[in-house]
Short mmCIF file of C-alpha atoms in Angstrom, two decimals:
data_model
loop_
_atom_site.label_atom_id
_atom_site.label_comp_id
_atom_site.label_asym_id
_atom_site.label_seq_id
_atom_site.Cartn_x
_atom_site.Cartn_y
_atom_site.Cartn_z
CA MET A 1 -0.25 -0.31 -0.29
CA GLY A 2 3.16 2.09 -1.12
CA ASN A 3 6.61 3.44 -0.38
CA CYS A 4 7.38 4.12 2.60
CA ILE A 5 10.57 2.43 3.51
CA PRO A 6 12.96 2.63 6.57
CA GLY A 7 15.95 2.23 4.50
CA SER A 8 18.09 4.62 7.15
CA PRO A 9 17.51 6.42 10.79
CA GLU A 10 16.92 9.79 8.72
CA ILE A 11 14.36 8.12 7.21
CA VAL A 12 13.21 6.02 9.17
CA VAL A 13 12.60 9.32 10.83
CA ASN A 14 10.93 11.65 7.50
CA ARG A 15 9.21 7.89 6.58
CA THR A 16 10.43 8.79 3.14
CA SER A 17 9.23 7.12 -0.04
CA SER A 18 11.28 5.30 -1.56
CA PHE A 19 11.31 6.32 -4.81
CA LEU A 20 11.78 9.68 -2.97
CA LEU A 21 15.03 7.59 -2.05
CA HIS A 22 16.22 6.86 -4.82
CA LEU A 23 15.99 9.94 -6.93
CA PHE A 24 18.43 11.30 -3.61
CA ASN A 25 20.66 8.16 -4.65
CA SER A 26 20.27 8.71 -8.64
CA ILE A 27 21.18 12.41 -8.14
CA TYR A 28 24.34 12.25 -5.92
CA ASP A 29 25.76 8.17 -7.74
CA GLU A 30 25.14 10.37 -11.02
CA GLY A 31 26.19 14.47 -9.86
CA TYR A 32 28.68 13.99 -7.60
CA THR A 33 31.44 10.37 -8.47
CA ASP A 34 33.92 13.03 -9.29
CA ASN A 35 37.04 12.95 -6.90
CA ASP A 36 35.89 16.46 -5.55
CA THR A 37 33.04 15.40 -3.68
CA ASP A 38 33.43 17.57 -0.21
CA SER A 39 31.70 20.54 -1.11
CA ASN A 40 29.13 19.20 -3.10
CA TYR A 41 27.86 16.57 -0.66
CA GLU A 42 27.47 19.15 1.62
CA ASP A 43 25.57 21.69 -0.50
CA PHE A 44 23.40 17.83 -1.63
CA VAL A 45 22.53 17.53 2.02
CA ALA A 46 21.73 20.54 3.09
CA ALA A 47 19.16 21.24 0.43
CA GLU A 48 15.80 20.88 1.55
CA PRO A 49 14.86 17.05 1.16
CA CYS A 50 11.67 16.53 -0.41
CA HIS A 51 8.61 16.01 2.28
CA ASN A 52 5.86 12.40 1.13
CA ARG A 53 2.54 13.62 3.66
CA TYR A 54 1.71 9.96 2.28
CA CYS A 55 4.06 8.36 4.36
CA PRO A 56 2.43 9.68 7.65
CA PHE A 57 -1.32 8.79 6.77
CA PHE A 58 0.29 5.65 5.89
CA TYR A 59 1.48 4.80 8.87
CA ARG A 60 -1.84 6.14 10.18
CA ALA A 61 -4.81 4.65 8.45
CA ALA A 62 -2.88 1.58 6.50
CA PRO A 63 -2.66 -0.80 9.94
CA PRO A 64 -7.53 0.14 10.32
CA PHE A 65 -7.46 -0.62 7.40
CA LEU A 66 -6.10 -3.90 6.92
CA ALA A 67 -7.90 -4.67 10.44
CA ALA A 68 -11.41 -3.59 9.19
CA THR A 69 -10.60 -5.43 5.68
CA ALA A 70 -9.80 -8.70 7.24
CA ALA A 71 -12.69 -8.58 10.01
CA THR A 72 -15.03 -7.77 6.95
CA ALA A 73 -13.19 -10.55 4.37
CA LEU A 74 -13.77 -13.69 6.66
CA VAL A 75 -16.81 -13.31 8.20
CA ALA A 76 -18.53 -12.70 4.78
CA THR A 77 -16.22 -16.09 3.27
CA ALA A 78 -17.88 -18.07 6.42
CA ALA A 79 -21.14 -16.58 5.49
CA LEU A 80 -20.47 -18.16 1.99
CA LEU A 81 -19.13 -21.17 3.10
CA LEU A 82 -21.60 -22.06 5.66
CA ALA A 83 -24.09 -20.62 3.17
CA LEU A 84 -23.07 -23.11 0.56
CA ALA A 85 -22.77 -25.48 2.78
CA LEU A 86 -26.71 -25.46 2.92
CA ARG A 87 -28.42 -23.84 -0.38
CA PRO A 88 -26.15 -25.48 -2.45
CA HIS A 89 -29.32 -25.26 -4.90
CA ALA A 90 -28.49 -21.77 -4.68
CA TRP A 91 -25.65 -22.24 -7.13
CA PRO A 92 -26.91 -24.76 -9.28
CA ARG A 93 -24.22 -24.32 -12.33
CA GLY A 94 -21.43 -22.48 -10.13
CA ARG A 95 -20.70 -24.49 -6.84
CA ALA A 96 -17.38 -25.17 -7.69
CA LEU A 97 -16.17 -21.74 -8.17
CA VAL A 98 -17.52 -19.43 -5.95
CA ALA A 99 -16.47 -22.04 -3.55
CA GLN A 100 -13.02 -22.07 -5.12
CA LEU A 101 -13.73 -18.13 -5.59
CA ALA A 102 -14.32 -17.63 -1.20
CA ALA A 103 -10.94 -19.66 -0.51
CA CYS A 104 -9.05 -17.19 -2.57
CA CYS A 105 -11.36 -14.56 -0.63
CA GLY A 106 -9.98 -16.44 2.98
CA LEU A 107 -6.75 -16.76 1.31
CA PHE A 108 -6.02 -12.94 1.07
CA ALA A 109 -7.88 -11.88 3.99
CA ILE A 110 -6.17 -14.12 6.74
CA THR A 111 -2.56 -12.29 4.77
CA LEU A 112 -3.48 -8.90 6.32
CA PRO A 113 -3.87 -9.04 10.40
CA PRO A 114 0.43 -10.00 10.07
CA THR A 115 0.50 -7.20 7.25
CA ALA A 116 -1.08 -4.90 9.51
CA ALA A 117 0.45 -5.95 12.49
CA GLY A 118 4.36 -4.87 11.00
CA ILE A 119 3.89 -1.94 9.15
CA ALA A 120 2.50 -1.18 12.93
CA TRP A 121 5.59 -2.16 15.29
CA GLY A 122 7.97 -3.22 12.45
CA TRP A 123 8.51 -6.93 10.56
CA ARG A 124 9.82 -9.20 13.48
CA ALA A 125 9.13 -12.56 11.09
CA GLY A 126 11.84 -12.10 8.73
CA GLU A 127 12.41 -12.89 5.28
CA GLY A 128 10.85 -15.87 4.22
CA PRO A 129 7.35 -15.55 6.34
CA CYS A 130 7.06 -12.31 4.85
CA ARG A 131 7.89 -13.51 1.13
CA ALA A 132 5.68 -16.22 2.09
CA VAL A 133 2.88 -13.97 2.74
CA LEU A 134 3.41 -11.71 -1.04
CA LEU A 135 3.17 -15.24 -2.51
CA LEU A 136 0.05 -15.81 -0.39
CA GLN A 137 -1.62 -12.72 -1.64
CA HIS A 138 -0.69 -12.14 -5.31
CA GLY A 139 -1.45 -15.91 -5.67
CA SER A 140 -5.34 -15.58 -4.75
CA VAL A 141 -5.64 -12.20 -6.31
CA LEU A 142 -4.04 -13.69 -9.42
CA ALA A 143 -5.72 -16.98 -9.41
CA GLN A 144 -9.08 -15.61 -8.46
CA GLY A 145 -8.87 -13.63 -11.73
CA LEU A 146 -8.06 -17.11 -13.56
CA LEU A 147 -11.20 -18.57 -12.65
CA LEU A 148 -13.03 -15.78 -13.21
CA GLY A 149 -11.32 -15.45 -17.22
CA ALA A 150 -11.64 -19.62 -17.53
CA GLY A 151 -15.55 -19.06 -16.55
CA GLY A 152 -15.37 -15.99 -18.74
CA VAL A 153 -14.81 -18.15 -22.24
CA GLY A 154 -16.62 -21.03 -21.13
CA VAL A 155 -13.86 -23.31 -19.42
CA ARG A 156 -15.28 -23.94 -16.61
CA GLY A 157 -17.20 -26.98 -15.66
CA ARG A 158 -14.48 -28.92 -18.00
CA GLY A 159 -13.53 -31.03 -14.89
CA TRP A 160 -11.00 -30.25 -11.36
CA CYS A 161 -7.77 -30.58 -13.70
CA VAL A 162 -8.57 -27.73 -15.62
CA GLU A 163 -9.31 -25.56 -12.39
CA ALA A 164 -5.67 -27.40 -11.12
CA VAL A 165 -3.81 -25.81 -14.02
CA LEU A 166 -5.49 -22.62 -13.28
CA TRP A 167 -4.52 -22.97 -9.00
CA VAL A 168 -0.40 -23.97 -10.59
CA ALA A 169 0.03 -20.83 -12.81
CA ALA A 170 -1.28 -18.58 -10.63
CA VAL A 171 0.98 -20.32 -7.77
CA VAL A 172 4.21 -19.86 -9.78
CA MET A 173 3.07 -16.30 -11.66
CA ALA A 174 2.79 -14.93 -8.62
CA VAL A 175 6.97 -16.03 -7.70
CA PRO A 176 8.60 -12.84 -9.38
CA ALA A 177 6.11 -10.68 -6.57
CA ALA A 178 7.43 -13.11 -3.74
CA LEU A 179 11.07 -12.57 -5.09
CA SER A 180 11.62 -8.86 -5.69
CA GLY A 181 9.75 -8.27 -2.56
CA GLY A 182 10.82 -8.45 1.66
CA THR A 183 12.09 -6.15 4.63
CA ALA A 184 13.71 -4.01 4.11
CA GLY A 185 15.31 -1.34 7.98
CA THR A 186 15.90 -3.10 10.61
CA GLY A 187 14.72 -4.52 14.36
CA LEU A 188 12.12 -2.18 15.16
CA SER A 189 11.58 -0.43 12.65
CA ALA A 190 11.75 -3.06 10.04
CA GLN A 191 8.91 -3.60 7.35
CA CYS A 192 7.43 -6.24 4.83
CA VAL A 193 8.45 -4.01 1.68
CA GLN A 194 5.81 -5.13 -1.32
CA ARG A 195 9.55 -4.05 -4.06
CA ASN A 196 13.54 -4.63 -2.51
CA VAL A 197 14.74 -5.05 -6.33
CA ASP A 198 16.14 -2.82 -8.46
CA VAL A 199 13.53 -1.31 -10.70
CA ASP A 200 14.87 -3.52 -14.08
CA SER A 201 15.60 -6.83 -12.05
CA ALA A 202 14.64 -9.64 -13.92
CA VAL A 203 12.03 -11.06 -11.46
CA HIS A 204 10.26 -6.84 -10.68
CA LEU A 205 9.77 -6.91 -15.05
CA LEU A 206 7.56 -10.79 -14.24
CA GLN A 207 5.74 -9.47 -11.95
CA LEU A 208 4.91 -6.25 -14.10
CA THR A 209 3.97 -8.40 -16.30
CA VAL A 210 1.56 -11.10 -15.00
CA CYS A 211 0.42 -8.10 -13.08
CA CYS A 212 -0.78 -6.09 -16.35
CA CYS A 213 -2.04 -9.10 -17.93
CA VAL A 214 -4.39 -10.59 -15.95
CA LEU A 215 -5.12 -7.04 -14.10
CA LEU A 216 -5.93 -5.54 -17.34
CA LEU A 217 -5.43 -8.07 -20.82
CA LEU A 218 -7.52 -10.53 -19.63
CA PRO A 219 -10.73 -8.22 -18.91
CA GLY A 220 -10.09 -6.10 -21.64
CA ALA A 221 -10.04 -9.00 -24.25
CA LEU A 222 -13.00 -11.03 -21.93
CA LEU A 223 -14.90 -6.96 -22.78
CA THR A 224 -14.05 -7.19 -25.84
CA ALA A 225 -15.54 -10.39 -26.43
CA ALA A 226 -18.39 -9.40 -24.77
CA VAL A 227 -19.58 -6.08 -26.54
CA LEU A 228 -18.70 -7.73 -29.61
CA ARG A 229 -20.79 -10.73 -28.84
CA GLY A 230 -23.39 -9.97 -26.90
CA MET A 231 -22.46 -11.09 -23.82
CA ARG A 232 -22.75 -10.04 -20.87
CA GLY A 233 -22.20 -11.92 -18.60
CA ALA A 234 -18.94 -12.98 -19.91
CA MET A 235 -16.73 -12.05 -17.21
CA GLY A 236 -18.49 -13.85 -14.72
CA HIS A 237 -21.45 -11.38 -14.19
CA GLY A 238 -21.30 -9.21 -11.89
CA VAL A 239 -18.12 -10.81 -9.46
CA GLY A 240 -15.90 -11.08 -12.37
CA TRP A 241 -16.77 -6.48 -13.33
CA LEU A 242 -16.45 -6.52 -9.42
CA PHE A 243 -13.06 -7.93 -9.29
CA TRP A 244 -11.77 -6.58 -12.41
CA GLY A 245 -13.56 -3.32 -11.48
CA LEU A 246 -11.10 -2.96 -8.38
CA TRP A 247 -8.07 -4.10 -9.28
CA ALA A 248 -7.65 -2.12 -12.84
CA PRO A 249 -5.88 0.62 -11.81
CA TYR A 250 -2.96 -1.07 -9.90
CA GLY A 251 -3.22 -2.23 -12.93
CA VAL A 252 -2.58 0.83 -14.41
CA VAL A 253 -0.05 2.05 -11.50
CA VAL A 254 2.62 -0.35 -11.78
CA VAL A 255 2.39 0.20 -15.19
CA VAL A 256 3.09 4.33 -14.08
CA GLU A 257 5.26 3.05 -11.63
CA LEU A 258 7.13 1.43 -14.69
CA LEU A 259 6.98 4.92 -16.89
CA LEU A 260 8.59 7.02 -13.30
CA GLU A 261 11.73 4.79 -13.19
CA VAL A 262 12.84 4.78 -16.23
CA GLY A 263 12.58 8.43 -16.07
CA VAL A 264 9.55 8.81 -19.42
CA MET A 265 8.03 10.72 -16.96
CA PRO A 266 9.02 13.79 -15.03
CA LEU A 267 10.92 12.90 -11.40
CA THR A 268 10.39 15.98 -9.34
CA CYS A 269 8.86 15.42 -5.52
CA SER A 270 5.38 16.31 -6.44
CA ALA A 271 5.08 13.59 -9.44
CA PHE A 272 6.38 10.67 -6.65
CA GLU A 273 4.15 11.21 -4.12
CA SER A 274 1.12 11.90 -6.11
CA PHE A 275 2.33 8.85 -7.78
CA ASP A 276 2.44 7.00 -3.86
CA PHE A 277 -1.49 8.27 -2.92
CA ALA A 278 -2.05 6.31 -5.96
CA LEU A 279 -0.92 3.24 -5.67
CA GLY A 280 -1.89 3.31 -1.47
CA LEU A 281 -5.15 3.34 -2.68
CA SER A 282 -5.19 1.41 -5.91
CA THR A 283 -3.82 -0.70 -3.52
CA ALA A 284 -6.64 -0.39 -1.04
CA LEU A 285 -8.76 0.03 -3.31
CA GLY A 286 -8.07 -3.53 -5.15
CA GLY A 287 -8.06 -4.98 -1.29
CA LEU A 288 -11.49 -4.43 -0.84
CA HIS A 289 -12.07 -7.61 -3.18
CA CYS A 290 -11.94 -10.23 -0.62
CA CYS A 291 -14.61 -8.51 1.73
CA LEU A 292 -17.47 -7.51 -1.37
CA ALA A 293 -16.50 -10.59 -3.81
CA PRO A 294 -18.42 -13.29 -1.13
CA LEU A 295 -21.47 -10.71 -0.71
CA VAL A 296 -22.18 -9.90 -3.75
CA LEU A 297 -22.01 -13.86 -4.39
CA LEU A 298 -24.62 -13.70 -1.70
CA LEU A 299 -26.97 -11.09 -2.95
CA THR A 300 -27.18 -12.95 -6.06
CA ALA A 301 -27.81 -15.84 -5.13
CA PHE A 302 -30.58 -14.65 -2.62
CA CYS A 303 -31.61 -11.63 -3.68
CA GLY A 304 -33.95 -13.53 -6.70
CA HIS A 305 -31.70 -12.87 -9.59
CA LYS A 306 -31.06 -15.74 -12.15
CA GLY A 307 -27.26 -14.16 -12.43
CA GLY A 308 -26.82 -16.15 -9.89
CA GLU A 309 -26.43 -19.35 -12.13
CA LYS A 310 -23.55 -17.82 -13.28
CA CYS A 311 -21.48 -16.44 -10.52
#
């Protein structure tokens, strides 16, 4: 939910954005590498830094938001699974898909409490658990996207083998996200961050490619097919539109991230601050899928809508 990382004592105090830190490091590396750098370095240090207002907001708002989202999602997912067990006829053609979508939401939700605790009090579990959380988060989102995409093209209902392949593919596609993330900082200031590698690293570029494919290209292709064929329900009816509607802004923002890092867009303090807000808010918006999707599935089944048969 943003780029605030504790890389040094100064950064811990100022809650500096990782993008601003990267900008400062790039300026220093490129502009102050000659032998006569003492006075230049003093001028650089004395210069007024970028004051990012996003990071204080992030550390104040993220923990309660994540905790509330996790609690709501777990209750909604439990209610959906209970309803699925008590009234399976409410989903006559999609019980297996509903159960898997509920599992995706539940898996995503259980990663939010440790994430909230790590933001509030520092990540103390180490590098391995951090990457496991990232793998579970991204894997559950990708699995849900692939399942909804398969339903949109009529692949679902052809046996458990297809669904197993989709789950395995989602886990494999989430590996770059886990490898590109990690812990930053030490002690109480340690954080589990989404990106702990260079922007041009292979794992980060692969992660961006996966996000663009599942969160932007896949729904775009389904939407085009739906328009051409006149099939309103080609994206899994309401829950499919909801999922991609919530995650599409995040997919757009990760593309903007790459443009910022490679210098295509202007490197200014205001640009980085605006991007941090956009990244944090789009991630939070996408995370709401884990509590809204189960509620939509319940509503479509029990409010008398025929769309419940196509969820």
